[in-house]
Amino acid sequence: MRFSSAGTIAAEGQRMPEQAAELSVRYGGDPSEHQARFLTPGIIQGVDLVLTMAREHRSAVVRAVPRANRFTFTIREFAALFEHLVEVTGDEKHIACDGDVPEQLRALIPLVAAQRGVTLPPRTRTTTTWSTRTADRRPPTTPRASRPGAPSSRSSSRCGP
């Protein structure tokens, strides 16, 4: 499994902005070797998943490679769609962390994408669902279980201890 970064307005070879480097270090990253690169159609065509920070970035990716619409999401969108998938299926075990994790992640992408445009009819939503959807202002990558009032069971979609 490989992760890489490219930007829709990147200045090739530029260092990571100071604020981003500080966040990278805070979350265990090492920004010292980071160099910006411009996102090209060739990069997009060679990946399984594209996560962007903003809708404008997602739009730029899809304009460059229209078929990327199936595997390109904003981070916030991917997190919300995954959460909806868990809500609909009642199963957080989409990634079991045993066996071929990269293959499990590849299989998850179309399941998440299939949640686009799917919403629960208002009458079937629980009070918890309504309050979660309207009052939830956490960052999009915060694990479900760490939310106040969220179930205490550990999500098996995260690998590791």
PDB file of C-alpha atoms in Angstrom:
ATOM      1  CA  MET A   1       0.000   0.000   0.000  1.00  0.00           C
ATOM      2  CA  ARG A   2       1.392   3.372  -0.958  1.00  0.00           C
ATOM      3  CA  PHE A   3       0.230   6.877  -0.099  1.00  0.00           C
ATOM      4  CA  SER A   4       1.347   9.974  -1.975  1.00  0.00           C
ATOM      5  CA  SER A   5       0.414  13.595  -2.323  1.00  0.00           C
ATOM      6  CA  ALA A   6      -0.036  15.921  -5.279  1.00  0.00           C
ATOM      7  CA  GLY A   7      -1.720  19.281  -5.626  1.00  0.00           C
ATOM      8  CA  THR A   8      -4.063  20.894  -8.125  1.00  0.00           C
ATOM      9  CA  ILE A   9      -2.133  24.177  -7.863  1.00  0.00           C
ATOM     10  CA  ALA A  10       1.165  22.838  -6.531  1.00  0.00           C
ATOM     11  CA  ALA A  11       4.445  24.546  -7.316  1.00  0.00           C
ATOM     12  CA  GLU A  12       6.643  21.592  -8.282  1.00  0.00           C
ATOM     13  CA  GLY A  13       9.411  20.938  -5.728  1.00  0.00           C
ATOM     14  CA  GLN A  14       8.192  23.451  -3.133  1.00  0.00           C
ATOM     15  CA  ARG A  15       8.476  22.557   0.573  1.00  0.00           C
ATOM     16  CA  MET A  16       5.425  21.903   2.727  1.00  0.00           C
ATOM     17  CA  PRO A  17       3.923  25.113   4.203  1.00  0.00           C
ATOM     18  CA  GLU A  18       4.996  25.677   7.817  1.00  0.00           C
ATOM     19  CA  GLN A  19       1.495  25.227   9.252  1.00  0.00           C
ATOM     20  CA  ALA A  20       1.031  21.933   7.397  1.00  0.00           C
ATOM     21  CA  ALA A  21       4.487  20.734   8.485  1.00  0.00           C
ATOM     22  CA  GLU A  22       3.618  21.455  12.126  1.00  0.00           C
ATOM     23  CA  LEU A  23       0.418  19.431  11.808  1.00  0.00           C
ATOM     24  CA  SER A  24       2.299  16.617  10.102  1.00  0.00           C
ATOM     25  CA  VAL A  25       4.773  16.416  12.983  1.00  0.00           C
ATOM     26  CA  ARG A  26       1.973  16.623  15.564  1.00  0.00           C
ATOM     27  CA  TYR A  27       0.324  13.554  14.012  1.00  0.00           C
ATOM     28  CA  GLY A  28       3.537  11.549  13.645  1.00  0.00           C
ATOM     29  CA  GLY A  29       4.610  12.539  10.141  1.00  0.00           C
ATOM     30  CA  ASP A  30       8.015  13.621   8.904  1.00  0.00           C
ATOM     31  CA  PRO A  31       7.661  16.549   6.499  1.00  0.00           C
ATOM     32  CA  SER A  32      11.423  17.002   5.992  1.00  0.00           C
ATOM     33  CA  GLU A  33      11.501  15.164   2.651  1.00  0.00           C
ATOM     34  CA  HIS A  34       8.186  16.461   1.339  1.00  0.00           C
ATOM     35  CA  GLN A  35       8.264  18.221  -2.007  1.00  0.00           C
ATOM     36  CA  ALA A  36       5.190  19.429  -3.828  1.00  0.00           C
ATOM     37  CA  ARG A  37       4.245  17.911  -7.148  1.00  0.00           C
ATOM     38  CA  PHE A  38       1.533  18.895  -9.570  1.00  0.00           C
ATOM     39  CA  LEU A  39      -1.371  16.474  -9.964  1.00  0.00           C
ATOM     40  CA  THR A  40      -1.423  15.071 -13.500  1.00  0.00           C
ATOM     41  CA  PRO A  41      -3.829  12.741 -15.310  1.00  0.00           C
ATOM     42  CA  GLY A  42      -1.099  10.081 -15.246  1.00  0.00           C
ATOM     43  CA  ILE A  43      -0.978  10.175 -11.445  1.00  0.00           C
ATOM     44  CA  ILE A  44      -4.777  10.014 -11.189  1.00  0.00           C
ATOM     45  CA  GLN A  45      -5.067   7.081 -13.603  1.00  0.00           C
ATOM     46  CA  GLY A  46      -2.600   5.022 -11.587  1.00  0.00           C
ATOM     47  CA  VAL A  47      -4.388   5.084  -8.219  1.00  0.00           C
ATOM     48  CA  ASP A  48      -7.301   3.341  -6.495  1.00  0.00           C
ATOM     49  CA  LEU A  49      -8.493   6.271  -4.354  1.00  0.00           C
ATOM     50  CA  VAL A  50      -8.126  10.058  -4.449  1.00  0.00           C
ATOM     51  CA  LEU A  51      -8.932  12.054  -1.299  1.00  0.00           C
ATOM     52  CA  THR A  52      -9.030  15.836  -1.557  1.00  0.00           C
ATOM     53  CA  MET A  53      -9.307  18.616   0.982  1.00  0.00           C
ATOM     54  CA  ALA A  54     -11.971  20.653  -0.833  1.00  0.00           C
ATOM     55  CA  ARG A  55     -14.682  20.236  -3.458  1.00  0.00           C
ATOM     56  CA  GLU A  56     -12.753  22.459  -5.871  1.00  0.00           C
ATOM     57  CA  HIS A  57      -9.860  19.991  -5.722  1.00  0.00           C
ATOM     58  CA  ARG A  58     -12.218  17.066  -6.288  1.00  0.00           C
ATOM     59  CA  SER A  59     -13.712  18.872  -9.286  1.00  0.00           C
ATOM     60  CA  ALA A  60     -10.247  19.491 -10.740  1.00  0.00           C
ATOM     61  CA  VAL A  61      -9.410  15.784 -10.444  1.00  0.00           C
ATOM     62  CA  VAL A  62     -12.640  14.721 -12.159  1.00  0.00           C
ATOM     63  CA  ARG A  63     -12.224  17.322 -14.918  1.00  0.00           C
ATOM     64  CA  ALA A  64      -8.746  15.936 -15.617  1.00  0.00           C
ATOM     65  CA  VAL A  65      -9.897  12.280 -15.576  1.00  0.00           C
ATOM     66  CA  PRO A  66     -13.708  11.945 -15.729  1.00  0.00           C
ATOM     67  CA  ARG A  67     -13.752   8.258 -14.736  1.00  0.00           C
ATOM     68  CA  ALA A  68     -12.041   9.296 -11.464  1.00  0.00           C
ATOM     69  CA  ASN A  69     -15.504  10.374 -10.293  1.00  0.00           C
ATOM     70  CA  ARG A  70     -15.956   6.792  -9.049  1.00  0.00           C
ATOM     71  CA  PHE A  71     -12.965   6.919  -6.685  1.00  0.00           C
ATOM     72  CA  THR A  72     -12.444  10.605  -5.846  1.00  0.00           C
ATOM     73  CA  PHE A  73     -13.875  12.086  -2.649  1.00  0.00           C
ATOM     74  CA  THR A  74     -13.240  14.974  -0.324  1.00  0.00           C
ATOM     75  CA  ILE A  75     -11.983  13.653   3.001  1.00  0.00           C
ATOM     76  CA  ARG A  76     -15.161  14.887   4.681  1.00  0.00           C
ATOM     77  CA  GLU A  77     -17.350  13.223   2.033  1.00  0.00           C
ATOM     78  CA  PHE A  78     -15.532   9.882   2.328  1.00  0.00           C
ATOM     79  CA  ALA A  79     -15.842   9.927   6.130  1.00  0.00           C
ATOM     80  CA  ALA A  80     -19.564  10.761   5.977  1.00  0.00           C
ATOM     81  CA  LEU A  81     -20.283   8.146   3.302  1.00  0.00           C
ATOM     82  CA  PHE A  82     -18.373   5.497   5.246  1.00  0.00           C
ATOM     83  CA  GLU A  83     -20.308   6.392   8.379  1.00  0.00           C
ATOM     84  CA  HIS A  84     -23.557   6.150   6.402  1.00  0.00           C
ATOM     85  CA  LEU A  85     -22.485   2.731   5.072  1.00  0.00           C
ATOM     86  CA  VAL A  86     -21.924   1.550   8.646  1.00  0.00           C
ATOM     87  CA  GLU A  87     -25.284   3.028   9.702  1.00  0.00           C
ATOM     88  CA  VAL A  88     -27.141   1.315   6.843  1.00  0.00           C
ATOM     89  CA  THR A  89     -25.449  -2.072   7.157  1.00  0.00           C
ATOM     90  CA  GLY A  90     -25.043  -2.047  10.935  1.00  0.00           C
ATOM     91  CA  ASP A  91     -21.581  -3.493  10.400  1.00  0.00           C
ATOM     92  CA  GLU A  92     -18.306  -1.726  11.144  1.00  0.00           C
ATOM     93  CA  LYS A  93     -16.231  -4.696  10.024  1.00  0.00           C
ATOM     94  CA  HIS A  94     -15.680  -3.558   6.445  1.00  0.00           C
ATOM     95  CA  ILE A  95     -11.927  -3.699   7.082  1.00  0.00           C
ATOM     96  CA  ALA A  96     -11.050  -6.720   9.196  1.00  0.00           C
ATOM     97  CA  CYS A  97      -7.297  -5.945   9.438  1.00  0.00           C
ATOM     98  CA  ASP A  98      -6.474  -9.566   8.856  1.00  0.00           C
ATOM     99  CA  GLY A  99      -5.395 -10.903   5.523  1.00  0.00           C
ATOM    100  CA  ASP A 100      -4.974  -8.587   2.552  1.00  0.00           C
ATOM    101  CA  VAL A 101      -5.759  -5.113   3.938  1.00  0.00           C
ATOM    102  CA  PRO A 102      -4.965  -3.307   0.648  1.00  0.00           C
ATOM    103  CA  GLU A 103      -7.437  -5.568  -1.158  1.00  0.00           C
ATOM    104  CA  GLN A 104     -10.044  -4.948   1.568  1.00  0.00           C
ATOM    105  CA  LEU A 105      -9.555  -1.199   1.137  1.00  0.00           C
ATOM    106  CA  ARG A 106      -9.952  -1.515  -2.639  1.00  0.00           C
ATOM    107  CA  ALA A 107     -13.204  -3.439  -2.100  1.00  0.00           C
ATOM    108  CA  LEU A 108     -14.453  -0.752   0.305  1.00  0.00           C
ATOM    109  CA  ILE A 109     -14.196   2.105  -2.229  1.00  0.00           C
ATOM    110  CA  PRO A 110     -17.178   1.076  -4.413  1.00  0.00           C
ATOM    111  CA  LEU A 111     -19.240   0.322  -1.287  1.00  0.00           C
ATOM    112  CA  VAL A 112     -18.593   3.843  -0.012  1.00  0.00           C
ATOM    113  CA  ALA A 113     -19.202   5.355  -3.463  1.00  0.00           C
ATOM    114  CA  ALA A 114     -22.560   3.556  -3.654  1.00  0.00           C
ATOM    115  CA  GLN A 115     -23.706   5.608  -0.637  1.00  0.00           C
ATOM    116  CA  ARG A 116     -23.621   8.832  -2.677  1.00  0.00           C
ATOM    117  CA  GLY A 117     -27.112  10.229  -2.976  1.00  0.00           C
ATOM    118  CA  VAL A 118     -28.559   7.736  -0.490  1.00  0.00           C
ATOM    119  CA  THR A 119     -30.283   9.241   2.538  1.00  0.00           C
ATOM    120  CA  LEU A 120     -32.512   7.825   5.202  1.00  0.00           C
ATOM    121  CA  PRO A 121     -36.164   8.839   4.842  1.00  0.00           C
ATOM    122  CA  PRO A 122     -36.954  11.337   7.657  1.00  0.00           C
ATOM    123  CA  ARG A 123     -39.525   9.048   9.296  1.00  0.00           C
ATOM    124  CA  THR A 124     -37.009   6.216   9.705  1.00  0.00           C
ATOM    125  CA  ARG A 125     -34.295   8.375  11.256  1.00  0.00           C
ATOM    126  CA  THR A 126     -33.824   8.006  14.968  1.00  0.00           C
ATOM    127  CA  THR A 127     -33.363  10.948  17.334  1.00  0.00           C
ATOM    128  CA  THR A 128     -29.714   9.934  17.585  1.00  0.00           C
ATOM    129  CA  THR A 129     -29.336  10.058  13.800  1.00  0.00           C
ATOM    130  CA  TRP A 130     -30.895  13.524  13.642  1.00  0.00           C
ATOM    131  CA  SER A 131     -28.751  14.916  16.450  1.00  0.00           C
ATOM    132  CA  THR A 132     -25.612  13.321  15.010  1.00  0.00           C
ATOM    133  CA  ARG A 133     -26.232  14.767  11.551  1.00  0.00           C
ATOM    134  CA  THR A 134     -27.157  18.266  12.702  1.00  0.00           C
ATOM    135  CA  ALA A 135     -24.904  18.832  15.713  1.00  0.00           C
ATOM    136  CA  ASP A 136     -21.780  16.899  14.747  1.00  0.00           C
ATOM    137  CA  ARG A 137     -18.994  19.398  14.099  1.00  0.00           C
ATOM    138  CA  ARG A 138     -15.950  17.198  14.701  1.00  0.00           C
ATOM    139  CA  PRO A 139     -13.110  17.022  12.172  1.00  0.00           C
ATOM    140  CA  PRO A 140     -14.021  14.518   9.432  1.00  0.00           C
ATOM    141  CA  THR A 141     -11.351  11.965  10.335  1.00  0.00           C
ATOM    142  CA  THR A 142     -12.121  11.687  14.067  1.00  0.00           C
ATOM    143  CA  PRO A 143     -13.070   8.072  14.858  1.00  0.00           C
ATOM    144  CA  ARG A 144     -16.779   7.530  15.530  1.00  0.00           C
ATOM    145  CA  ALA A 145     -16.186   6.009  18.954  1.00  0.00           C
ATOM    146  CA  SER A 146     -14.499   9.152  20.285  1.00  0.00           C
ATOM    147  CA  ARG A 147     -17.581  11.323  19.716  1.00  0.00           C
ATOM    148  CA  PRO A 148     -19.563  12.240  22.841  1.00  0.00           C
ATOM    149  CA  GLY A 149     -22.529   9.900  23.038  1.00  0.00           C
ATOM    150  CA  ALA A 150     -21.134   7.532  20.381  1.00  0.00           C
ATOM    151  CA  PRO A 151     -21.083   3.788  20.986  1.00  0.00           C
ATOM    152  CA  SER A 152     -18.065   2.742  23.015  1.00  0.00           C
ATOM    153  CA  SER A 153     -17.219  -0.279  20.868  1.00  0.00           C
ATOM    154  CA  ARG A 154     -13.961   0.119  19.007  1.00  0.00           C
ATOM    155  CA  SER A 155     -14.414   0.400  15.265  1.00  0.00           C
ATOM    156  CA  SER A 156     -12.842  -2.551  13.520  1.00  0.00           C
ATOM    157  CA  SER A 157     -12.377  -0.418  10.416  1.00  0.00           C
ATOM    158  CA  ARG A 158      -9.148   0.887  11.946  1.00  0.00           C
ATOM    159  CA  CYS A 159      -6.107  -1.356  11.932  1.00  0.00           C
ATOM    160  CA  GLY A 160      -3.626  -1.620  14.751  1.00  0.00           C
ATOM    161  CA  PRO A 161      -3.744  -1.402  18.545  1.00  0.00           C
TER     162      PRO A 161
END
